[in-house]
Short mmCIF file of C-alpha atoms and ligand atoms in Angstrom, two decimals:
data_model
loop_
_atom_site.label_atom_id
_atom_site.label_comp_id
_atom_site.label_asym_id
_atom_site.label_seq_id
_atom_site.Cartn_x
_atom_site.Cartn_y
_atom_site.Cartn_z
CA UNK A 1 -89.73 -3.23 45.66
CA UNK A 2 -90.48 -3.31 49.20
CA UNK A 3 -87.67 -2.94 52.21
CA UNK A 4 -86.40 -6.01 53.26
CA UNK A 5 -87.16 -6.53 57.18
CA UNK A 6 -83.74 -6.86 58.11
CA UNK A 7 -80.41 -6.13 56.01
CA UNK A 8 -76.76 -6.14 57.14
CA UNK A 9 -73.85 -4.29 54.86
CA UNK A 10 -70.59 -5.67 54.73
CA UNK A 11 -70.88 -6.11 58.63
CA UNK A 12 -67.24 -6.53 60.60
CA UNK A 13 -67.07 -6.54 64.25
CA UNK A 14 -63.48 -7.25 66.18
CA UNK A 15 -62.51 -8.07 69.26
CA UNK A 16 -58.76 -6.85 70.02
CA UNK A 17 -57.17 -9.43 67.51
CA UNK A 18 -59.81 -12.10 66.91
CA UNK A 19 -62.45 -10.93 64.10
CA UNK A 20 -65.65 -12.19 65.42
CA UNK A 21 -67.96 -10.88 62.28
CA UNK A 22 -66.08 -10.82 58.64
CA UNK A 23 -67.81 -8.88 56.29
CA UNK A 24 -71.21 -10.06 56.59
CA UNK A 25 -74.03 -9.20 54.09
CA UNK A 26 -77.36 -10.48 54.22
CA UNK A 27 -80.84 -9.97 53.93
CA UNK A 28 -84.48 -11.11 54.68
CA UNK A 29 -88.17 -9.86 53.44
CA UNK A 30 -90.63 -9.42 55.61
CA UNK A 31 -92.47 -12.33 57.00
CA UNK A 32 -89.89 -15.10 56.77
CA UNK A 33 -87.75 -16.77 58.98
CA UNK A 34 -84.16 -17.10 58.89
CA UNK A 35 -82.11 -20.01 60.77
CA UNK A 36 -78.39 -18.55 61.54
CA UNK A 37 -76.66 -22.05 62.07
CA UNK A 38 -72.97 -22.08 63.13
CA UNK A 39 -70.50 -24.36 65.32
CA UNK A 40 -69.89 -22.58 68.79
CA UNK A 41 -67.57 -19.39 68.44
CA UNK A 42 -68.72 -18.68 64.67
CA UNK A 43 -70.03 -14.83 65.87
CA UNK A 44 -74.12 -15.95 65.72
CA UNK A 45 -74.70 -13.98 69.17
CA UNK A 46 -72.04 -11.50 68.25
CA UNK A 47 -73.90 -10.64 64.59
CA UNK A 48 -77.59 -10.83 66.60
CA UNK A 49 -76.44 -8.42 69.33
CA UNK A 50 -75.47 -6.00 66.24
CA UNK A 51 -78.92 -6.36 64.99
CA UNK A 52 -80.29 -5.71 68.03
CA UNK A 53 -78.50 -2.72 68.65
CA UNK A 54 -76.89 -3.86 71.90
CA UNK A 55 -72.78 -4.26 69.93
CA UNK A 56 -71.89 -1.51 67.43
CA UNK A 57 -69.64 -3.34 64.29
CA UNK A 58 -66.20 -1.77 63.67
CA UNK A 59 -67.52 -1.05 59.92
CA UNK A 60 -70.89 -1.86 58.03
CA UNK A 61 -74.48 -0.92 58.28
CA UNK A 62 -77.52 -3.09 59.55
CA UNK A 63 -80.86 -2.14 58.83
CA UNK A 64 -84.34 -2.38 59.66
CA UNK A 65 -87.20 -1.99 57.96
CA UNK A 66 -84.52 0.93 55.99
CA UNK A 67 -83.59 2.46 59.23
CA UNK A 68 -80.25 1.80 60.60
CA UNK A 69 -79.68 0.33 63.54
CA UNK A 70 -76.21 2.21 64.26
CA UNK A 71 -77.55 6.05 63.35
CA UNK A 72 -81.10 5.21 64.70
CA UNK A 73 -81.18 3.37 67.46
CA UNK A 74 -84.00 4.13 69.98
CA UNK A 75 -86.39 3.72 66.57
CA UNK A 76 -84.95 0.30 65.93
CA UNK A 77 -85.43 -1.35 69.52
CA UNK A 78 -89.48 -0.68 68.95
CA UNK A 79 -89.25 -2.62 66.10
CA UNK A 80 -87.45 -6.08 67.71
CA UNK A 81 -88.19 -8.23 70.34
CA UNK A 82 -84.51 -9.64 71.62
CA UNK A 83 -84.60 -12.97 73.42
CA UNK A 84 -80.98 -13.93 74.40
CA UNK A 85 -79.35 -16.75 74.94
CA UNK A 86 -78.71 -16.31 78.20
CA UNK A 87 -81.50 -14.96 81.61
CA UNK A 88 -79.57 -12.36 83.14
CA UNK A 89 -82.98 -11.09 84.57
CA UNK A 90 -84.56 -10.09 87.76
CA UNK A 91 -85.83 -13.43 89.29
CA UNK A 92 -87.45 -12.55 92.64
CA UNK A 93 -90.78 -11.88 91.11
CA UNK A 94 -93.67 -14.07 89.86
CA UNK A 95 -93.95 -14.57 86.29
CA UNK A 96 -97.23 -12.15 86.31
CA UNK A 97 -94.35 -9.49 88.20
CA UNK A 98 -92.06 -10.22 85.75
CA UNK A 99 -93.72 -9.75 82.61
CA UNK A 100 -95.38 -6.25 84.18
CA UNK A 101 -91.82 -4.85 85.12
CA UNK A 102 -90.50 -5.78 81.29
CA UNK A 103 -93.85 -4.40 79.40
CA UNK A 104 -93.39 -1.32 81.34
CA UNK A 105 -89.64 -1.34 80.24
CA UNK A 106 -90.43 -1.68 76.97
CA UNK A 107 -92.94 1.43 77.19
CA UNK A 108 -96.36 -0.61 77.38
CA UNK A 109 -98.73 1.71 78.91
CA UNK A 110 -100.23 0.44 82.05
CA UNK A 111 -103.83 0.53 80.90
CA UNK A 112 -103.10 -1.71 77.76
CA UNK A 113 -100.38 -4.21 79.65
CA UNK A 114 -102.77 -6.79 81.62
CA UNK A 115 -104.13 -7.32 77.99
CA UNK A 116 -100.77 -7.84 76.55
CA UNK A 117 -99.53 -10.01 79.26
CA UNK A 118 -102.51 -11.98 78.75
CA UNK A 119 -101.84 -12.45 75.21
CA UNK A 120 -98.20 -13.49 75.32
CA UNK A 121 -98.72 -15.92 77.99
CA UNK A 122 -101.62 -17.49 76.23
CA UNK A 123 -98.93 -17.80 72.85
CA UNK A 124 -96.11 -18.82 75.05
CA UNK A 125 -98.70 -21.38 76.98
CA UNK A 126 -97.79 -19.96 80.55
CA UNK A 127 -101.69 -19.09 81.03
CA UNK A 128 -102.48 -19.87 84.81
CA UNK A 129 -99.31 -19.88 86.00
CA UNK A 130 -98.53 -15.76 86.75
CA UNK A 131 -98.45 -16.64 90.17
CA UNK A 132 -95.76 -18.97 90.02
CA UNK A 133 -92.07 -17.48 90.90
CA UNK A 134 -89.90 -16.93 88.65
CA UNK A 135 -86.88 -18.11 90.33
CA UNK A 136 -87.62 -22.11 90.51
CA UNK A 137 -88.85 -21.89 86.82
CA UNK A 138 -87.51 -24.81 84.38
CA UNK A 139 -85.04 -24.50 81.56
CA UNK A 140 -88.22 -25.17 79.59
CA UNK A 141 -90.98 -22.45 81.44
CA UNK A 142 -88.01 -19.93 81.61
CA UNK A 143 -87.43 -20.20 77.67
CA UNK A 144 -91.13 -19.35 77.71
CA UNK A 145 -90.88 -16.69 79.66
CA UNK A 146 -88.40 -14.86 78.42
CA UNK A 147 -89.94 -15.65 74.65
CA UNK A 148 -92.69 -13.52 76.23
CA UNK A 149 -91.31 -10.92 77.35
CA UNK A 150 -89.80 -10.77 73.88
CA UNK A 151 -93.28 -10.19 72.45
CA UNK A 152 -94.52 -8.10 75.15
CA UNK A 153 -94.48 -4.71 72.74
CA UNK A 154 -95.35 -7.11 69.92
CA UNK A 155 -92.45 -6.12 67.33
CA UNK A 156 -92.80 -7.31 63.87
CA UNK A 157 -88.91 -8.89 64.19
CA UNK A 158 -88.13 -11.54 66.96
CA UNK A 159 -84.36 -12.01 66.71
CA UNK A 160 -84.31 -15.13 68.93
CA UNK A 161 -80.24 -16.31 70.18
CA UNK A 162 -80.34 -20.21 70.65
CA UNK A 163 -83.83 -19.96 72.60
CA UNK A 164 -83.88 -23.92 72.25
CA UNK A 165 -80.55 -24.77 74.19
CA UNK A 166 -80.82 -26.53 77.34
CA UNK A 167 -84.27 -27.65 76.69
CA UNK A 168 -85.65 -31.85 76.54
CA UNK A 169 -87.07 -33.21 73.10
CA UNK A 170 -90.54 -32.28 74.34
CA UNK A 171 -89.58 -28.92 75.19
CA UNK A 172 -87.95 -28.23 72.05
CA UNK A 173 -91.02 -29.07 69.81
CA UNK A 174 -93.34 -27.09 72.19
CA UNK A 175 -91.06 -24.26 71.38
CA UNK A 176 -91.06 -25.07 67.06
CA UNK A 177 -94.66 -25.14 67.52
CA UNK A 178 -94.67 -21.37 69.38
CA UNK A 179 -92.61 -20.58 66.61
CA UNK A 180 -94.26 -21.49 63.88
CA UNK A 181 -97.68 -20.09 65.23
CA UNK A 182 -95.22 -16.44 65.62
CA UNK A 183 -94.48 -17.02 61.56
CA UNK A 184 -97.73 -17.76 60.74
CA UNK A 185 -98.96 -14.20 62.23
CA UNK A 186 -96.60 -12.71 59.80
CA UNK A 187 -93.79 -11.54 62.28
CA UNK A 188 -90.12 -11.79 60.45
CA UNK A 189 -87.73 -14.50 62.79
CA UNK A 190 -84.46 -14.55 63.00
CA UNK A 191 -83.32 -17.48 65.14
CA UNK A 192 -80.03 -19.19 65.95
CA UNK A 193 -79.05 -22.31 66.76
CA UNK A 194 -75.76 -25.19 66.43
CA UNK A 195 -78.74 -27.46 65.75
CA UNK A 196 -79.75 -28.16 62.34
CA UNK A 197 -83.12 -29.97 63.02
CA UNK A 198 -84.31 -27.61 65.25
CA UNK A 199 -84.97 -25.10 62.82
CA UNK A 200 -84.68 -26.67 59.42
CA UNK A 201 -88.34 -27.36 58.76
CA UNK A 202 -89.05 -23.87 59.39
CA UNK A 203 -86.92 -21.64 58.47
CA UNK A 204 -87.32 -20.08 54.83
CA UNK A 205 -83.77 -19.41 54.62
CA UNK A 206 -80.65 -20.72 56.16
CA UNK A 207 -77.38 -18.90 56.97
CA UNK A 208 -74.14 -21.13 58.03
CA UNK A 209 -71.80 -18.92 60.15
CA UNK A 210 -68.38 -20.44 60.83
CA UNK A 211 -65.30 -18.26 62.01
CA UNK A 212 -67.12 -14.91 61.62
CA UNK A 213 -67.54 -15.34 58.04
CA UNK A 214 -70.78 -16.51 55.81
CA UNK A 215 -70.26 -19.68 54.79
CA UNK A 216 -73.79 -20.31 53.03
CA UNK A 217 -76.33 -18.66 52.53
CA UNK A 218 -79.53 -19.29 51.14
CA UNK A 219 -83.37 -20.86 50.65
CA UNK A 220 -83.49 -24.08 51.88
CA UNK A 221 -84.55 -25.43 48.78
CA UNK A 222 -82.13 -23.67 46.58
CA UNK A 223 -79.53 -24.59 49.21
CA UNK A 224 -80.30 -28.57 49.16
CA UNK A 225 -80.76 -28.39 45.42
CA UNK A 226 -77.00 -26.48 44.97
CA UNK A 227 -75.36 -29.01 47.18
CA UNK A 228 -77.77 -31.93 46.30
CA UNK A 229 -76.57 -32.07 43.12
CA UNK A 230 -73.38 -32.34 43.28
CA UNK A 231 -72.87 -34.88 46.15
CA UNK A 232 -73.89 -38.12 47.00
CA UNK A 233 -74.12 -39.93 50.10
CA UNK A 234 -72.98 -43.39 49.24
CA UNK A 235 -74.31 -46.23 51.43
CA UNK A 236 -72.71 -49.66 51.02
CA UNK A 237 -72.71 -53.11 52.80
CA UNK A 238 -70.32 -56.11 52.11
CA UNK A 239 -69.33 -59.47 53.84
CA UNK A 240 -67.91 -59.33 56.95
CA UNK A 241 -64.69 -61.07 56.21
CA UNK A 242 -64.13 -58.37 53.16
CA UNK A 243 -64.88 -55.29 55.78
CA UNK A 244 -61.56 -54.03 56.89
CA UNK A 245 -60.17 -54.31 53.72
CA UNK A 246 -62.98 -52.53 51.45
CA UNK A 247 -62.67 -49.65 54.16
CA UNK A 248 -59.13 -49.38 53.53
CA UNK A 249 -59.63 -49.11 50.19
CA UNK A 250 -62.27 -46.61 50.06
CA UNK A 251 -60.43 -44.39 51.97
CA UNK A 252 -57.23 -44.36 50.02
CA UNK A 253 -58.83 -42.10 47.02
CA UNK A 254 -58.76 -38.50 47.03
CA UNK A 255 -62.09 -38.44 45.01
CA UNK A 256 -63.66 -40.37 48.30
CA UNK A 257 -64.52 -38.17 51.78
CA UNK A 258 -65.21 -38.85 54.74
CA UNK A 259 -65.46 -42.80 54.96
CA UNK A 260 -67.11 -44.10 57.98
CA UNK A 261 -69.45 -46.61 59.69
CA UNK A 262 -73.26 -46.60 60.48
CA UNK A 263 -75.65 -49.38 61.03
CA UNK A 264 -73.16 -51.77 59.21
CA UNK A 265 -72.98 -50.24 56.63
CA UNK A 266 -69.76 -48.41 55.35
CA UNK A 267 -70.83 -44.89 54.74
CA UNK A 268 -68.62 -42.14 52.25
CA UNK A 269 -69.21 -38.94 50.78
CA UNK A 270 -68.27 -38.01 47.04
CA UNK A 271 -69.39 -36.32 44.09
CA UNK A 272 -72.05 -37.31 42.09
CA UNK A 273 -69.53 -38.03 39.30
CA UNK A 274 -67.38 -40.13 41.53
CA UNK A 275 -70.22 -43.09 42.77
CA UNK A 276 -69.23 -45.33 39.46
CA UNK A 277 -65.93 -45.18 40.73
CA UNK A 278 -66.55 -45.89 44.25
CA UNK A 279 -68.07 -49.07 42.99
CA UNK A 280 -65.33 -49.98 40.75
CA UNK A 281 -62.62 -49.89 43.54
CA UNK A 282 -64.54 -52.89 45.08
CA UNK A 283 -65.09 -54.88 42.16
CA UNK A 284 -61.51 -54.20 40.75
CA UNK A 285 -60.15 -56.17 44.14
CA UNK A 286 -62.91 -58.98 44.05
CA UNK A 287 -64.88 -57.39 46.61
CA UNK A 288 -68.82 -59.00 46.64
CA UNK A 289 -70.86 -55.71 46.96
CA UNK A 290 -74.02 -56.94 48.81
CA UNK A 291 -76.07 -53.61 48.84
CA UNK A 292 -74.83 -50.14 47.25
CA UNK A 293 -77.02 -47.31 47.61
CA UNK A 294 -76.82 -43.53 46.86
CA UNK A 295 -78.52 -40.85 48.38
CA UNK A 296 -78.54 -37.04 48.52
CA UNK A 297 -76.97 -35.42 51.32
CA UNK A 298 -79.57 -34.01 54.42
CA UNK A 299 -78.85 -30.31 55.35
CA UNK A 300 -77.10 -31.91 58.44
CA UNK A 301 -74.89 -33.25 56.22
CA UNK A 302 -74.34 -30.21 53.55
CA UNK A 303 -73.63 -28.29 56.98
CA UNK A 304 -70.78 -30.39 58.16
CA UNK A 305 -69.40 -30.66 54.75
CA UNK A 306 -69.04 -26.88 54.85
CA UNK A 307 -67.84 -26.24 57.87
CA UNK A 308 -64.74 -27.37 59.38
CA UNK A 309 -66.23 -27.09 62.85
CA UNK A 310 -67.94 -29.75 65.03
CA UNK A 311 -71.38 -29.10 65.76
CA UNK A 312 -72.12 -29.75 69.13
N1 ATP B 401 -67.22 -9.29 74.44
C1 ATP B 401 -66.32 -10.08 73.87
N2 ATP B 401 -65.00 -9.90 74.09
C2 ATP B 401 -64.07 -10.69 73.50
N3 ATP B 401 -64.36 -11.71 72.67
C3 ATP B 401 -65.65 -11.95 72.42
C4 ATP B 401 -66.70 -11.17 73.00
N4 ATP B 401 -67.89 -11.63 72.55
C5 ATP B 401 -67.59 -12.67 71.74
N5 ATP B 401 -66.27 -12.86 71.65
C6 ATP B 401 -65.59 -13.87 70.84
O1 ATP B 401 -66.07 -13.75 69.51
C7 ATP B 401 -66.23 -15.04 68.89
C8 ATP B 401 -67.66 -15.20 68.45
O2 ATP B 401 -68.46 -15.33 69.61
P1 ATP B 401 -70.03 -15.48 69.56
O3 ATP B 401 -70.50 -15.52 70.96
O4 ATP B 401 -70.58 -14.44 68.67
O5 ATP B 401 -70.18 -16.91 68.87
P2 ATP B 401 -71.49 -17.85 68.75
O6 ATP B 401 -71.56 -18.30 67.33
O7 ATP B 401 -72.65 -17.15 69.32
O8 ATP B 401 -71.06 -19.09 69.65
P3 ATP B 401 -71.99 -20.06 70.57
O9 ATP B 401 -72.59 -21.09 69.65
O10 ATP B 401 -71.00 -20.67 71.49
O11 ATP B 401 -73.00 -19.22 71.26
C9 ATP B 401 -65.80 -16.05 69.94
O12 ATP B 401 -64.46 -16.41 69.68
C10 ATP B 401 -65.93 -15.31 71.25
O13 ATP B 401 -65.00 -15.77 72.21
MG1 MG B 402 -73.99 -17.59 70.86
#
């Protein structure tokens, strides 16, 4: 069997009395992306800057490619490109500058770095603009940039910390697209994110984070098909004048979750088991059902079912 790219050990990592990592264990082949999903607070940057060898864990092992990233270090940091979530970097240079000081950093020798700066700029579409500071960059070109610089020593792993927050709907699928172009030349991803769609169509696997713990983790497929079914989405419309009332009554039963409101239509969550029933309340108190629809749940859904959390 061949090592997995990355794989954590019964990670735990505290902070005086708050446990921001609980025991997690995880792990992903080479070549496939993973989307680490988790409300704000759940420990995503806090397990990442483990990986990345910038936090040591109180107990556990993380590995890459077999070697571990607590014993060995200096080996692992070849391996990874880190792009965090947040650019604490030098910005009084040009983006040319900027990616020349980091390659050099990152031990890019200078004969073969005007090549690689050409490359990651052509990936990361900032071709023709090297001349252009740094500092008055948008959220957009700076996500770029420091996606770059990520790739500047082109590691097989790009551990990538909420690389799409701040950024406009165009933005954002500029940056899937870089993304899935990385995948596609085989490099192993492991990007985070509190939101669902932006990585759900490519990540291979998904792991839910909430309160330092593991919540779910899994392929996506597996992961729909586990949750999928077992609960239904249950869509229903009836007359106006019998609204209030049917909403009342939905809500009463344990069986029922979650009843709300979209697009006038009264919307509830239950088990596959339970829809009959659902429909039965309403008939049993003379209620005219005028459309009743189930559905499976989307992973947006499965995610706030299992975590307590709000996603933001
Ligand atoms: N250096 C630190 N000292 C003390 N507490 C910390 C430190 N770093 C993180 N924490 C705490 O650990 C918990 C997990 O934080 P972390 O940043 O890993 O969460 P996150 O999932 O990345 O959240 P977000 O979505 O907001 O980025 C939080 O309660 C946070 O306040
Ligand atoms: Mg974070």
């Amino acid at each position: 069997m061949t090592t997995p790219a990355v794989e954590f050990f019964n990670v735990t990592k505290t902070f005086d009395d708050l446990v921001a990592v609980n025991d997690v264990s995880l792990s992903l082949p080479r070549g496939k992306t993973l989307g680490l999903i988790g409300p704000n607070g759940a420990g995503k940057t806090t397990l990442l800057r483990i990986l990345v060898t910038l936090a040591r864990p109180d107990c556990g092992d993380v590995r890459i490619n077999g070697h571990s990233a607590i014993r060995d270090p200096l080996m692992v940091r070849q391996m990874l490109g880190f792009m965090p979530a947040e650019f604490g970097s030098p910005r009084n240079l040009n983006i040319g500058e900027y990616l020349d000081y980091f390659g050099c950093l990152h031990g890019v020798s200078s004969k073969e770095r005007p090549k690689r700066i050409r490359e990651v700029c052509e990936l990361t579409d900032l071709t023709g603009r090297e001349q252009v500071m740094v500092k008055g960059l948008s959220t957009g070109n700076r996500q770029r940039l420091l996606l770059a610089k990520t790739l500047l020593h082109d590691p097989d792993l790009l551990v990538l910390d909420e690389p799409a927050s701040g950024l406009d709907p165009r933005a954002r699928t500029e940056l899937r697209e870089i993304v899935r172009t990385l995948a596609s030349m085989g490099k192993t991803i492991i990007i985070s994110s509190h939101i669902l769609p932006d990585i759900e169509d490519f990540s291979d696997r998904i792991s839910i984070m909430e309160a330092g713990r593991l919540v779910i983790d899994g392929g996506l497929n597996e992961l729909r098909e586990t949750h999928a079914s077992t609960t239904r989405v249950v869509r229903i419309r009836v007359p106006e004048a019998d609204w209030d009332r049917a909403k009342k009554l939905l809500g009463e039963p344990a069986e029922i979750e979650s009843v709300r409101e979209r697009d006038h239509f009264i919307e509830l969550s239950t088990n596959a088991e339970n829809v009959n029933f659902t429909l039965g309340i309403l008939l049993e108190h003379d209620i005219r059902v005028l459309q009743f629809a189930e559905d499976e749940p989307s992973l947006e859904e499965i995610f706030m079912r299992t975590t307590a959390g709000k996603v933001t």
